[in-house]
PDB file of C-alpha atoms and ligand atoms in Angstrom:
ATOM      1  CA  UNK A   4       0.000   0.000   0.000  1.00 46.00           C
ATOM      2  CA  UNK A   5       1.275   3.402  -0.973  1.00 47.00           C
ATOM      3  CA  UNK A   6       0.500   5.830   1.864  1.00 48.00           C
ATOM      4  CA  UNK A   7       0.988   8.730  -0.559  1.00 50.00           C
ATOM      5  CA  UNK A   8      -2.011   7.549  -2.571  1.00 65.00           C
ATOM      6  CA  UNK A   9      -4.446  10.312  -3.425  1.00 75.00           C
ATOM      7  CA  UNK A  10      -7.319   7.911  -3.766  1.00 92.00           C
ATOM      8  CA  UNK A  11      -9.661   8.444  -0.790  1.00 93.00           C
ATOM      9  CA  UNK A  12     -11.364   5.123  -1.394  1.00 94.00           C
ATOM     10  CA  UNK A  13      -8.047   3.246  -1.217  1.00 96.00           C
ATOM     11  CA  UNK A  14      -7.080   5.114   1.934  1.00 97.00           C
ATOM     12  CA  UNK A  15     -10.460   4.318   3.465  1.00 97.00           C
ATOM     13  CA  UNK A  16     -10.106   0.618   2.607  1.00 97.00           C
ATOM     14  CA  UNK A  17      -6.644   0.471   4.133  1.00 97.00           C
ATOM     15  CA  UNK A  18      -7.903   2.213   7.276  1.00 98.00           C
ATOM     16  CA  UNK A  19     -10.659  -0.412   7.509  1.00 98.00           C
ATOM     17  CA  UNK A  20      -8.111  -3.248   7.210  1.00 98.00           C
ATOM     18  CA  UNK A  21      -5.831  -1.771   9.849  1.00 98.00           C
ATOM     19  CA  UNK A  22      -8.729  -1.143  12.239  1.00 98.00           C
ATOM     20  CA  UNK A  23      -9.593  -4.842  11.995  1.00 98.00           C
ATOM     21  CA  UNK A  24      -5.994  -6.085  12.248  1.00 98.00           C
ATOM     22  CA  UNK A  25      -5.299  -4.000  15.331  1.00 98.00           C
ATOM     23  CA  UNK A  26      -8.690  -4.516  16.982  1.00 98.00           C
ATOM     24  CA  UNK A  27      -9.118  -0.749  16.886  1.00 98.00           C
ATOM     25  CA  UNK A  28     -12.188   1.460  17.059  1.00 98.00           C
ATOM     26  CA  UNK A  29     -12.602   4.831  15.322  1.00 98.00           C
ATOM     27  CA  UNK A  30     -14.377   7.416  17.507  1.00 98.00           C
ATOM     28  CA  UNK A  31     -15.316  10.633  15.729  1.00 98.00           C
ATOM     29  CA  UNK A  32     -16.798  13.900  16.979  1.00 98.00           C
ATOM     30  CA  UNK A  33     -19.797  15.449  15.192  1.00 98.00           C
ATOM     31  CA  UNK A  34     -17.651  18.451  14.091  1.00 98.00           C
ATOM     32  CA  UNK A  35     -15.111  16.387  12.133  1.00 98.00           C
ATOM     33  CA  UNK A  36     -14.789  16.530   8.337  1.00 98.00           C
ATOM     34  CA  UNK A  37     -17.521  14.569   6.468  1.00 98.00           C
ATOM     35  CA  UNK A  38     -15.061  11.982   5.099  1.00 97.00           C
ATOM     36  CA  UNK A  39     -13.938  11.192   8.652  1.00 98.00           C
ATOM     37  CA  UNK A  40     -17.501  11.035  10.008  1.00 98.00           C
ATOM     38  CA  UNK A  41     -18.402   8.654   7.186  1.00 98.00           C
ATOM     39  CA  UNK A  42     -15.878   5.992   8.303  1.00 98.00           C
ATOM     40  CA  UNK A  43     -16.550   6.248  12.050  1.00 98.00           C
ATOM     41  CA  UNK A  44     -17.449   3.304  14.252  1.00 98.00           C
ATOM     42  CA  UNK A  45     -19.207   5.896  16.383  1.00 97.00           C
ATOM     43  CA  UNK A  46     -19.819   9.535  15.599  1.00 97.00           C
ATOM     44  CA  UNK A  47     -21.142  11.478  18.558  1.00 97.00           C
ATOM     45  CA  UNK A  48     -20.996  14.245  21.126  1.00 96.00           C
ATOM     46  CA  UNK A  49     -18.395  14.412  23.893  1.00 95.00           C
ATOM     47  CA  UNK A  50     -20.542  12.442  26.332  1.00 93.00           C
ATOM     48  CA  UNK A  51     -21.372   9.592  23.945  1.00 96.00           C
ATOM     49  CA  UNK A  52     -17.750   9.307  22.872  1.00 96.00           C
ATOM     50  CA  UNK A  53     -16.539   9.217  26.494  1.00 93.00           C
ATOM     51  CA  UNK A  54     -19.069   6.511  27.309  1.00 94.00           C
ATOM     52  CA  UNK A  55     -18.004   4.446  24.328  1.00 96.00           C
ATOM     53  CA  UNK A  56     -14.329   4.864  25.237  1.00 95.00           C
ATOM     54  CA  UNK A  57     -15.037   3.581  28.741  1.00 93.00           C
ATOM     55  CA  UNK A  58     -16.981   0.529  27.522  1.00 95.00           C
ATOM     56  CA  UNK A  59     -15.241  -0.667  24.381  1.00 96.00           C
ATOM     57  CA  UNK A  60     -13.316  -3.945  24.295  1.00 96.00           C
ATOM     58  CA  UNK A  61     -11.111  -2.705  21.438  1.00 98.00           C
ATOM     59  CA  UNK A  62      -7.347  -2.620  22.107  1.00 98.00           C
ATOM     60  CA  UNK A  63      -6.844   0.663  20.296  1.00 98.00           C
ATOM     61  CA  UNK A  64      -8.984   3.826  20.206  1.00 98.00           C
ATOM     62  CA  UNK A  65      -8.347   6.173  17.284  1.00 98.00           C
ATOM     63  CA  UNK A  66      -9.863   9.479  18.361  1.00 98.00           C
ATOM     64  CA  UNK A  67     -10.778  11.966  15.658  1.00 98.00           C
ATOM     65  CA  UNK A  68     -11.551  15.096  17.608  1.00 98.00           C
ATOM     66  CA  UNK A  69      -9.380  17.333  19.761  1.00 98.00           C
ATOM     67  CA  UNK A  70      -6.812  16.625  22.466  1.00 98.00           C
ATOM     68  CA  UNK A  71      -9.062  16.754  25.556  1.00 98.00           C
ATOM     69  CA  UNK A  72     -11.321  14.112  23.998  1.00 98.00           C
ATOM     70  CA  UNK A  73      -8.474  11.647  23.393  1.00 97.00           C
ATOM     71  CA  UNK A  74      -7.139  12.410  26.858  1.00 98.00           C
ATOM     72  CA  UNK A  75     -10.564  11.654  28.357  1.00 97.00           C
ATOM     73  CA  UNK A  76     -10.598   8.308  26.531  1.00 97.00           C
ATOM     74  CA  UNK A  77      -7.151   7.515  27.926  1.00 97.00           C
ATOM     75  CA  UNK A  78      -8.178   8.497  31.477  1.00 97.00           C
ATOM     76  CA  UNK A  79     -11.200   6.195  31.265  1.00 97.00           C
ATOM     77  CA  UNK A  80      -9.441   3.309  29.505  1.00 96.00           C
ATOM     78  CA  UNK A  81      -5.768   3.382  30.551  1.00 96.00           C
ATOM     79  CA  UNK A  82      -5.140  -0.167  29.320  1.00 96.00           C
ATOM     80  CA  UNK A  83      -5.924   0.862  25.740  1.00 97.00           C
ATOM     81  CA  UNK A  84      -3.727   2.629  23.239  1.00 98.00           C
ATOM     82  CA  UNK A  85      -5.365   5.968  22.428  1.00 98.00           C
ATOM     83  CA  UNK A  86      -4.260   7.618  19.194  1.00 98.00           C
ATOM     84  CA  UNK A  87      -4.936  11.261  18.298  1.00 98.00           C
ATOM     85  CA  UNK A  88      -4.022  11.388  14.577  1.00 98.00           C
ATOM     86  CA  UNK A  89      -3.112  15.099  14.651  1.00 98.00           C
ATOM     87  CA  UNK A  90      -1.266  15.972  17.840  1.00 97.00           C
ATOM     88  CA  UNK A  91      -1.837  19.726  17.474  1.00 98.00           C
ATOM     89  CA  UNK A  92      -5.643  19.447  17.358  1.00 98.00           C
ATOM     90  CA  UNK A  93      -6.484  21.267  20.582  1.00 98.00           C
ATOM     91  CA  UNK A  94      -9.344  23.248  22.080  1.00 98.00           C
ATOM     92  CA  UNK A  95      -8.758  26.984  22.640  1.00 98.00           C
ATOM     93  CA  UNK A  96     -11.382  26.990  25.406  1.00 98.00           C
ATOM     94  CA  UNK A  97      -9.620  24.160  27.282  1.00 98.00           C
ATOM     95  CA  UNK A  98      -6.445  26.276  27.142  1.00 98.00           C
ATOM     96  CA  UNK A  99      -8.185  29.152  28.972  1.00 98.00           C
ATOM     97  CA  UNK A 100      -7.748  27.494  32.378  1.00 98.00           C
ATOM     98  CA  UNK A 101      -4.792  25.853  34.130  1.00 98.00           C
ATOM     99  CA  UNK A 102      -4.694  23.534  37.142  1.00 98.00           C
ATOM    100  CA  UNK A 103      -2.737  26.159  39.081  1.00 98.00           C
ATOM    101  CA  UNK A 104      -5.286  28.855  38.258  1.00 98.00           C
ATOM    102  CA  UNK A 105      -8.100  26.590  39.440  1.00 98.00           C
ATOM    103  CA  UNK A 106      -6.205  25.620  42.628  1.00 98.00           C
ATOM    104  CA  UNK A 107      -5.676  29.296  43.467  1.00 98.00           C
ATOM    105  CA  UNK A 108      -9.350  30.145  42.938  1.00 98.00           C
ATOM    106  CA  UNK A 109     -10.510  27.162  45.024  1.00 97.00           C
ATOM    107  CA  UNK A 110      -8.305  28.341  47.840  1.00 97.00           C
ATOM    108  CA  UNK A 111      -9.846  31.821  47.651  1.00 97.00           C
ATOM    109  CA  UNK A 112     -13.425  30.507  47.502  1.00 96.00           C
ATOM    110  CA  UNK A 113     -13.155  27.952  50.304  1.00 95.00           C
ATOM    111  CA  UNK A 114     -15.729  25.160  50.401  1.00 94.00           C
ATOM    112  CA  UNK A 115     -16.853  24.865  46.811  1.00 97.00           C
ATOM    113  CA  UNK A 116     -17.914  22.048  44.492  1.00 98.00           C
ATOM    114  CA  UNK A 117     -16.049  22.322  41.181  1.00 98.00           C
ATOM    115  CA  UNK A 118     -17.856  21.208  38.034  1.00 98.00           C
ATOM    116  CA  UNK A 119     -15.488  21.196  35.072  1.00 98.00           C
ATOM    117  CA  UNK A 120     -16.650  20.910  31.500  1.00 98.00           C
ATOM    118  CA  UNK A 121     -15.024  17.959  29.726  1.00 98.00           C
ATOM    119  CA  UNK A 122     -13.372  20.585  27.501  1.00 98.00           C
ATOM    120  CA  UNK A 123     -10.464  20.811  29.976  1.00 98.00           C
ATOM    121  CA  UNK A 124      -7.044  19.228  30.404  1.00 98.00           C
ATOM    122  CA  UNK A 125      -6.560  16.126  32.550  1.00 98.00           C
ATOM    123  CA  UNK A 126      -4.793  18.322  35.140  1.00 98.00           C
ATOM    124  CA  UNK A 127      -7.858  20.573  35.469  1.00 98.00           C
ATOM    125  CA  UNK A 128     -10.169  17.545  35.701  1.00 98.00           C
ATOM    126  CA  UNK A 129      -7.929  16.203  38.473  1.00 98.00           C
ATOM    127  CA  UNK A 130      -8.584  19.423  40.456  1.00 98.00           C
ATOM    128  CA  UNK A 131     -12.348  19.117  39.912  1.00 98.00           C
ATOM    129  CA  UNK A 132     -15.046  17.282  41.870  1.00 98.00           C
ATOM    130  CA  UNK A 133     -17.173  16.293  38.903  1.00 98.00           C
ATOM    131  CA  UNK A 134     -17.122  16.805  35.136  1.00 98.00           C
ATOM    132  CA  UNK A 135     -20.014  17.689  32.877  1.00 98.00           C
ATOM    133  CA  UNK A 136     -20.651  17.838  29.159  1.00 97.00           C
ATOM    134  CA  UNK A 137     -23.057  19.971  27.173  1.00 97.00           C
ATOM    135  CA  UNK A 138     -25.474  17.010  27.306  1.00 97.00           C
ATOM    136  CA  UNK A 139     -25.719  16.728  31.090  1.00 97.00           C
ATOM    137  CA  UNK A 140     -24.592  20.022  32.686  1.00 98.00           C
ATOM    138  CA  UNK A 141     -28.008  20.717  34.224  1.00 98.00           C
ATOM    139  CA  UNK A 142     -28.343  17.209  35.706  1.00 98.00           C
ATOM    140  CA  UNK A 143     -24.763  17.365  37.000  1.00 98.00           C
ATOM    141  CA  UNK A 144     -25.414  20.708  38.738  1.00 98.00           C
ATOM    142  CA  UNK A 145     -28.661  19.323  40.180  1.00 98.00           C
ATOM    143  CA  UNK A 146     -26.715  16.328  41.530  1.00 98.00           C
ATOM    144  CA  UNK A 147     -24.567  18.591  43.723  1.00 97.00           C
ATOM    145  CA  UNK A 148     -25.484  18.919  47.427  1.00 96.00           C
ATOM    146  CA  UNK A 149     -27.849  21.954  47.598  1.00 95.00           C
ATOM    147  CA  UNK A 150     -25.890  23.278  50.606  1.00 93.00           C
ATOM    148  CA  UNK A 151     -22.739  23.640  48.505  1.00 95.00           C
ATOM    149  CA  UNK A 152     -21.796  26.553  46.321  1.00 95.00           C
ATOM    150  CA  UNK A 153     -20.797  25.602  42.771  1.00 98.00           C
ATOM    151  CA  UNK A 154     -17.888  26.777  40.653  1.00 98.00           C
ATOM    152  CA  UNK A 155     -18.155  25.885  36.962  1.00 98.00           C
ATOM    153  CA  UNK A 156     -15.135  25.922  34.653  1.00 98.00           C
ATOM    154  CA  UNK A 157     -14.088  26.958  32.075  1.00 98.00           C
ATOM    155  CA  UNK A 158     -17.131  27.968  29.968  1.00 98.00           C
ATOM    156  CA  UNK A 159     -18.943  31.046  31.286  1.00 98.00           C
ATOM    157  CA  UNK A 160     -21.755  30.574  28.762  1.00 98.00           C
ATOM    158  CA  UNK A 161     -22.478  26.966  29.732  1.00 98.00           C
ATOM    159  CA  UNK A 162     -22.284  28.025  33.398  1.00 98.00           C
ATOM    160  CA  UNK A 163     -24.798  30.858  32.959  1.00 98.00           C
ATOM    161  CA  UNK A 164     -27.117  28.559  31.026  1.00 98.00           C
ATOM    162  CA  UNK A 165     -26.877  25.951  33.813  1.00 98.00           C
ATOM    163  CA  UNK A 166     -27.502  28.614  36.441  1.00 98.00           C
ATOM    164  CA  UNK A 167     -30.665  29.693  34.637  1.00 98.00           C
ATOM    165  CA  UNK A 168     -31.922  26.133  34.217  1.00 98.00           C
ATOM    166  CA  UNK A 169     -31.260  25.006  37.774  1.00 97.00           C
ATOM    167  CA  UNK A 170     -31.742  28.199  39.787  1.00 96.00           C
ATOM    168  CA  UNK A 171     -28.511  27.238  41.607  1.00 96.00           C
ATOM    169  CA  UNK A 172     -26.009  29.827  42.764  1.00 94.00           C
ATOM    170  CA  UNK A 173     -23.171  29.159  40.292  1.00 98.00           C
ATOM    171  CA  UNK A 174     -19.863  31.043  40.109  1.00 98.00           C
ATOM    172  CA  UNK A 175     -17.881  30.555  36.944  1.00 98.00           C
ATOM    173  CA  UNK A 176     -14.517  30.798  35.236  1.00 98.00           C
ATOM    174  CA  UNK A 177     -14.362  33.432  32.511  1.00 98.00           C
ATOM    175  CA  UNK A 178     -13.582  31.112  29.576  1.00 98.00           C
ATOM    176  CA  UNK A 179     -15.491  30.580  26.365  1.00 98.00           C
ATOM    177  CA  UNK A 180     -15.413  28.794  23.020  1.00 98.00           C
ATOM    178  CA  UNK A 181     -14.240  31.378  20.475  1.00 98.00           C
ATOM    179  CA  UNK A 182     -16.427  29.810  17.776  1.00 98.00           C
ATOM    180  CA  UNK A 183     -19.712  29.718  19.693  1.00 98.00           C
ATOM    181  CA  UNK A 184     -19.074  32.924  21.604  1.00 98.00           C
ATOM    182  CA  UNK A 185     -18.719  34.730  18.310  1.00 98.00           C
ATOM    183  CA  UNK A 186     -22.340  34.111  17.343  1.00 98.00           C
ATOM    184  CA  UNK A 187     -24.070  37.417  18.079  1.00 98.00           C
ATOM    185  CA  UNK A 188     -27.711  37.941  18.979  1.00 98.00           C
ATOM    186  CA  UNK A 189     -27.905  40.394  16.087  1.00 98.00           C
ATOM    187  CA  UNK A 190     -26.762  37.720  13.615  1.00 98.00           C
ATOM    188  CA  UNK A 191     -29.146  35.123  15.068  1.00 98.00           C
ATOM    189  CA  UNK A 192     -32.022  37.612  14.892  1.00 98.00           C
ATOM    190  CA  UNK A 193     -31.219  38.373  11.260  1.00 98.00           C
ATOM    191  CA  UNK A 194     -31.365  34.689  10.226  1.00 98.00           C
ATOM    192  CA  UNK A 195     -34.508  34.139  12.304  1.00 98.00           C
ATOM    193  CA  UNK A 196     -36.203  37.132  10.645  1.00 98.00           C
ATOM    194  CA  UNK A 197     -35.285  35.818   7.182  1.00 98.00           C
ATOM    195  CA  UNK A 198     -36.668  32.344   8.055  1.00 98.00           C
ATOM    196  CA  UNK A 199     -39.591  32.825  10.443  1.00 98.00           C
ATOM    197  CA  UNK A 200     -40.752  29.253   9.720  1.00 98.00           C
ATOM    198  CA  UNK A 201     -37.509  27.731  11.065  1.00 98.00           C
ATOM    199  CA  UNK A 202     -36.773  26.483  14.593  1.00 98.00           C
ATOM    200  CA  UNK A 203     -33.571  27.860  16.091  1.00 98.00           C
ATOM    201  CA  UNK A 204     -31.377  25.206  17.757  1.00 98.00           C
ATOM    202  CA  UNK A 205     -28.410  26.523  19.743  1.00 98.00           C
ATOM    203  CA  UNK A 206     -25.489  24.947  21.611  1.00 98.00           C
ATOM    204  CA  UNK A 207     -25.100  25.989  25.281  1.00 98.00           C
ATOM    205  CA  UNK A 208     -21.601  27.330  24.494  1.00 98.00           C
ATOM    206  CA  UNK A 209     -23.349  30.287  22.769  1.00 98.00           C
ATOM    207  CA  UNK A 210     -23.693  33.565  24.717  1.00 98.00           C
ATOM    208  CA  UNK A 211     -26.767  33.987  27.003  1.00 98.00           C
ATOM    209  CA  UNK A 212     -28.408  36.584  24.738  1.00 98.00           C
ATOM    210  CA  UNK A 213     -28.249  34.102  21.834  1.00 98.00           C
ATOM    211  CA  UNK A 214     -29.632  31.262  23.968  1.00 98.00           C
ATOM    212  CA  UNK A 215     -32.536  33.542  24.912  1.00 98.00           C
ATOM    213  CA  UNK A 216     -33.469  33.590  21.217  1.00 98.00           C
ATOM    214  CA  UNK A 217     -33.258  29.806  20.807  1.00 98.00           C
ATOM    215  CA  UNK A 218     -36.241  27.463  20.595  1.00 98.00           C
ATOM    216  CA  UNK A 219     -34.097  24.547  21.742  1.00 98.00           C
ATOM    217  CA  UNK A 220     -30.702  24.349  23.511  1.00 98.00           C
ATOM    218  CA  UNK A 221     -28.868  21.028  23.088  1.00 98.00           C
ATOM    219  CA  UNK A 222     -25.489  19.307  22.759  1.00 97.00           C
ATOM    220  CA  UNK A 223     -24.515  18.331  19.207  1.00 97.00           C
ATOM    221  CA  UNK A 224     -26.012  14.830  19.426  1.00 96.00           C
ATOM    222  CA  UNK A 225     -28.959  16.283  21.320  1.00 97.00           C
ATOM    223  CA  UNK A 226     -29.646  18.446  18.263  1.00 98.00           C
ATOM    224  CA  UNK A 227     -29.400  15.425  15.937  1.00 98.00           C
ATOM    225  CA  UNK A 228     -31.931  13.425  18.002  1.00 98.00           C
ATOM    226  CA  UNK A 229     -34.210  16.434  18.360  1.00 98.00           C
ATOM    227  CA  UNK A 230     -34.320  17.025  14.583  1.00 98.00           C
ATOM    228  CA  UNK A 231     -34.991  13.349  13.874  1.00 97.00           C
ATOM    229  CA  UNK A 232     -37.963  13.313  16.203  1.00 98.00           C
ATOM    230  CA  UNK A 233     -39.346  16.707  15.160  1.00 98.00           C
ATOM    231  CA  UNK A 234     -42.134  17.225  12.601  1.00 97.00           C
ATOM    232  CA  UNK A 235     -40.603  20.586  11.772  1.00 98.00           C
ATOM    233  CA  UNK A 236     -38.987  20.957   8.334  1.00 98.00           C
ATOM    234  CA  UNK A 237     -36.590  23.875   8.681  1.00 98.00           C
ATOM    235  CA  UNK A 238     -33.914  24.518  11.318  1.00 98.00           C
ATOM    236  CA  UNK A 239     -31.399  27.262  12.049  1.00 98.00           C
ATOM    237  CA  UNK A 240     -28.315  25.631  13.550  1.00 98.00           C
ATOM    238  CA  UNK A 241     -26.330  27.550  16.157  1.00 98.00           C
ATOM    239  CA  UNK A 242     -23.224  25.426  16.459  1.00 98.00           C
ATOM    240  CA  UNK A 243     -20.077  24.442  14.554  1.00 98.00           C
ATOM    241  CA  UNK A 244     -20.612  23.769  10.836  1.00 98.00           C
ATOM    242  CA  UNK A 245     -19.496  20.103  10.979  1.00 98.00           C
ATOM    243  CA  UNK A 246     -22.856  19.077  12.388  1.00 98.00           C
ATOM    244  CA  UNK A 247     -24.607  20.049   9.159  1.00 98.00           C
ATOM    245  CA  UNK A 248     -23.239  16.843   7.596  1.00 98.00           C
ATOM    246  CA  UNK A 249     -24.902  14.292   9.918  1.00 98.00           C
ATOM    247  CA  UNK A 250     -28.062  16.413  10.064  1.00 98.00           C
ATOM    248  CA  UNK A 251     -28.506  16.493   6.287  1.00 98.00           C
ATOM    249  CA  UNK A 252     -27.443  12.849   5.839  1.00 97.00           C
ATOM    250  CA  UNK A 253     -30.059  11.609   8.292  1.00 96.00           C
ATOM    251  CA  UNK A 254     -32.781  14.057   7.200  1.00 98.00           C
ATOM    252  CA  UNK A 255     -32.520  14.672   3.440  1.00 97.00           C
ATOM    253  CA  UNK A 256     -36.053  16.115   3.326  1.00 97.00           C
ATOM    254  CA  UNK A 257     -35.306  18.789   5.957  1.00 98.00           C
ATOM    255  CA  UNK A 258     -33.553  22.140   5.551  1.00 98.00           C
ATOM    256  CA  UNK A 259     -30.638  23.288   7.734  1.00 98.00           C
ATOM    257  CA  UNK A 260     -29.362  26.844   7.821  1.00 98.00           C
ATOM    258  CA  UNK A 261     -26.218  27.811   9.715  1.00 98.00           C
ATOM    259  CA  UNK A 262     -26.924  30.617  12.203  1.00 98.00           C
ATOM    260  CA  UNK A 263     -23.555  31.967  11.066  1.00 98.00           C
ATOM    261  CA  UNK A 264     -21.568  30.322   8.249  1.00 97.00           C
ATOM    262  CA  UNK A 265     -18.362  31.456   9.988  1.00 97.00           C
ATOM    263  CA  UNK A 266     -18.804  28.974  12.855  1.00 98.00           C
ATOM    264  CA  UNK A 267     -15.904  26.711  11.926  1.00 98.00           C
ATOM    265  CA  UNK A 268     -13.469  25.251  14.466  1.00 98.00           C
ATOM    266  CA  UNK A 269     -10.063  25.043  12.755  1.00 98.00           C
ATOM    267  CA  UNK A 270      -8.848  22.430  15.256  1.00 98.00           C
ATOM    268  CA  UNK A 271     -11.764  20.133  14.470  1.00 98.00           C
ATOM    269  CA  UNK A 272     -10.884  20.338  10.772  1.00 98.00           C
ATOM    270  CA  UNK A 273      -7.232  19.341  11.103  1.00 98.00           C
ATOM    271  CA  UNK A 274      -7.741  15.588  10.798  1.00 98.00           C
ATOM    272  CA  UNK A 275      -7.850  14.084   7.313  1.00 98.00           C
ATOM    273  CA  UNK A 276      -8.032  10.498   6.062  1.00 98.00           C
ATOM    274  CA  UNK A 277      -4.274  10.376   5.550  1.00 98.00           C
ATOM    275  CA  UNK A 278      -3.679  11.369   9.174  1.00 98.00           C
ATOM    276  CA  UNK A 279      -5.889   8.518  10.358  1.00 98.00           C
ATOM    277  CA  UNK A 280      -4.051   6.079   8.099  1.00 98.00           C
ATOM    278  CA  UNK A 281      -0.631   7.279   9.266  1.00 98.00           C
ATOM    279  CA  UNK A 282      -1.687   7.043  12.914  1.00 98.00           C
ATOM    280  CA  UNK A 283      -2.748   3.418  12.447  1.00 98.00           C
ATOM    281  CA  UNK A 284       0.338   2.460  10.450  1.00 98.00           C
ATOM    282  CA  UNK A 285       2.781   4.046  12.874  1.00 98.00           C
ATOM    283  CA  UNK A 286       0.676   3.660  16.052  1.00 98.00           C
ATOM    284  CA  UNK A 287       1.408   7.253  16.997  1.00 98.00           C
ATOM    285  CA  UNK A 288       0.772   9.896  18.369  1.00 98.00           C
ATOM    286  CA  UNK A 289      -0.292   8.142  21.562  1.00 98.00           C
ATOM    287  CA  UNK A 290      -2.096  10.141  24.269  1.00 98.00           C
ATOM    288  CA  UNK A 291      -1.207   9.117  27.828  1.00 96.00           C
ATOM    289  CA  UNK A 292      -1.961  10.603  31.239  1.00 98.00           C
ATOM    290  CA  UNK A 293       0.364  10.061  34.243  1.00 98.00           C
ATOM    291  CA  UNK A 294      -1.278   8.017  37.024  1.00 98.00           C
ATOM    292  CA  UNK A 295      -1.142  10.771  39.662  1.00 98.00           C
ATOM    293  CA  UNK A 296      -3.290  12.963  37.379  1.00 98.00           C
ATOM    294  CA  UNK A 297      -5.315  10.177  35.784  1.00 98.00           C
ATOM    295  CA  UNK A 298      -6.744   8.728  39.002  1.00 98.00           C
ATOM    296  CA  UNK A 299      -8.318  11.960  40.371  1.00 98.00           C
ATOM    297  CA  UNK A 300      -9.369  12.989  36.854  1.00 98.00           C
ATOM    298  CA  UNK A 301     -11.118   9.624  36.429  1.00 98.00           C
ATOM    299  CA  UNK A 302     -12.952  10.131  39.708  1.00 98.00           C
ATOM    300  CA  UNK A 303     -14.458  13.368  38.352  1.00 98.00           C
ATOM    301  CA  UNK A 304     -15.340  11.701  35.031  1.00 97.00           C
ATOM    302  CA  UNK A 305     -16.846   8.601  36.684  1.00 97.00           C
ATOM    303  CA  UNK A 306     -19.072  10.826  38.807  1.00 97.00           C
ATOM    304  CA  UNK A 307     -20.252  12.541  35.625  1.00 97.00           C
ATOM    305  CA  UNK A 308     -20.919   9.241  33.838  1.00 95.00           C
ATOM    306  CA  UNK A 309     -23.223   8.165  36.683  1.00 95.00           C
ATOM    307  CA  UNK A 310     -25.492  11.178  35.999  1.00 95.00           C
ATOM    308  CA  UNK A 311     -28.131  10.830  33.225  1.00 91.00           C
ATOM    309  CA  UNK A 312     -28.334  13.090  30.167  1.00 91.00           C
ATOM    310  CA  UNK A 313     -30.438  16.236  30.594  1.00 91.00           C
TER     311      UNK A 313
HETATM  312  P1  LIG B1223     -20.697  18.375  22.290  1.00 96.54           P
HETATM  313  O1  LIG B1223     -20.573  17.593  21.025  1.00 96.54           O
HETATM  314  O2  LIG B1223     -20.436  17.513  23.475  1.00 96.54           O
HETATM  315  O3  LIG B1223     -21.987  19.105  22.345  1.00 96.54           O
HETATM  316  O4  LIG B1223     -19.489  19.416  22.365  1.00 96.54           O
HETATM  317  C1  LIG B1223     -19.328  20.528  21.600  1.00 96.54           C
HETATM  318  C2  LIG B1223     -17.929  20.951  21.523  1.00 96.54           C
HETATM  319  O5  LIG B1223     -17.626  22.089  21.398  1.00 96.54           O
HETATM  320  C3  LIG B1223     -16.895  19.966  21.552  1.00 96.54           C
HETATM  321  O6  LIG B1223     -15.702  20.593  21.418  1.00 96.54           O
HETATM  322 FE1  LIG B1224     -13.063  23.891  21.611  1.00 96.54          FE
HETATM  323 FE2  LIG B1224     -15.036  25.364  20.591  1.00 96.54          FE
HETATM  324 FE3  LIG B1224     -13.474  23.959  18.962  1.00 96.54          FE
HETATM  325 FE4  LIG B1224     -15.222  22.714  20.581  1.00 96.54          FE
HETATM  326  S1  LIG B1224     -15.719  24.083  18.883  1.00 96.54           S
HETATM  327  S2  LIG B1224     -13.072  22.162  20.193  1.00 96.54           S
HETATM  328  S3  LIG B1224     -15.159  24.055  22.371  1.00 96.54           S
HETATM  329  S4  LIG B1224     -12.844  25.662  20.283  1.00 96.54           S
END
């Protein structure tokens, strides 16, 4: 096999062979490029992918997403080899908080329950009491002892949304996803006014004033399930553009309009078929987490996995 081949079908076939030979599974986030989503064993949101990573009996997990997702898989399944085909695929929001910064704030705040979004490093998870994803943030906050004050990190938008939904007193870290945070209420209003017959679905990483305009607020897979079950025909989608692929594949008769066509996460678009092939051929780059970080980080993730989806 010539790895330089330009033929996507040949590359895809070779990836399939190597996945079988190595007893590997290909986990793919909903924002990945269509050609990567199309060869996934499971395409999903952060919560579904974490659950699959913790349950699979594969020996190797090839994670097509960003670094914190592969790291989460490695924390949950340390006996497996976790490959992240493009090592530099990161999450700018996860980089907005450090373990030291969180430690310092905890010290200042005193007795506080820390809920960290899965979009964080293993070190930050290790400093947290429980993790959450966009699919279960409300249930996670509701699972916290009502006597305790809550600190949510690092997404201020998800934290404010959770505060509104639960009525809990929630302090938050001032981080955000640059892609979702960039969607303005003015832009959302413009698309809504042009398509008054469409439902507006928004991701909780969007700013509060955008979420106030939304008909439905869901994680990426939450949006996919919602659309499949809805009798509605037209939807405005307030999240990263990658999700338009699974939405249109599963619902060819429905219409999907991006709330803003500029919502593209460059890190989520770094992984191509050739990267996946190279990762499987060379069994690198491997994502590992040292035990002293992994064990407390896993505690926070396990607590999250015991909480149902919202
Ligand atoms: P979900 O797919 O879990 O909703 O996450 C969105 C996201 O931004 C992942 O980076
Ligand atoms: Fe991070 Fe936002 Fe990209 Fe998701 S879409 S990986 S939260 S920067």
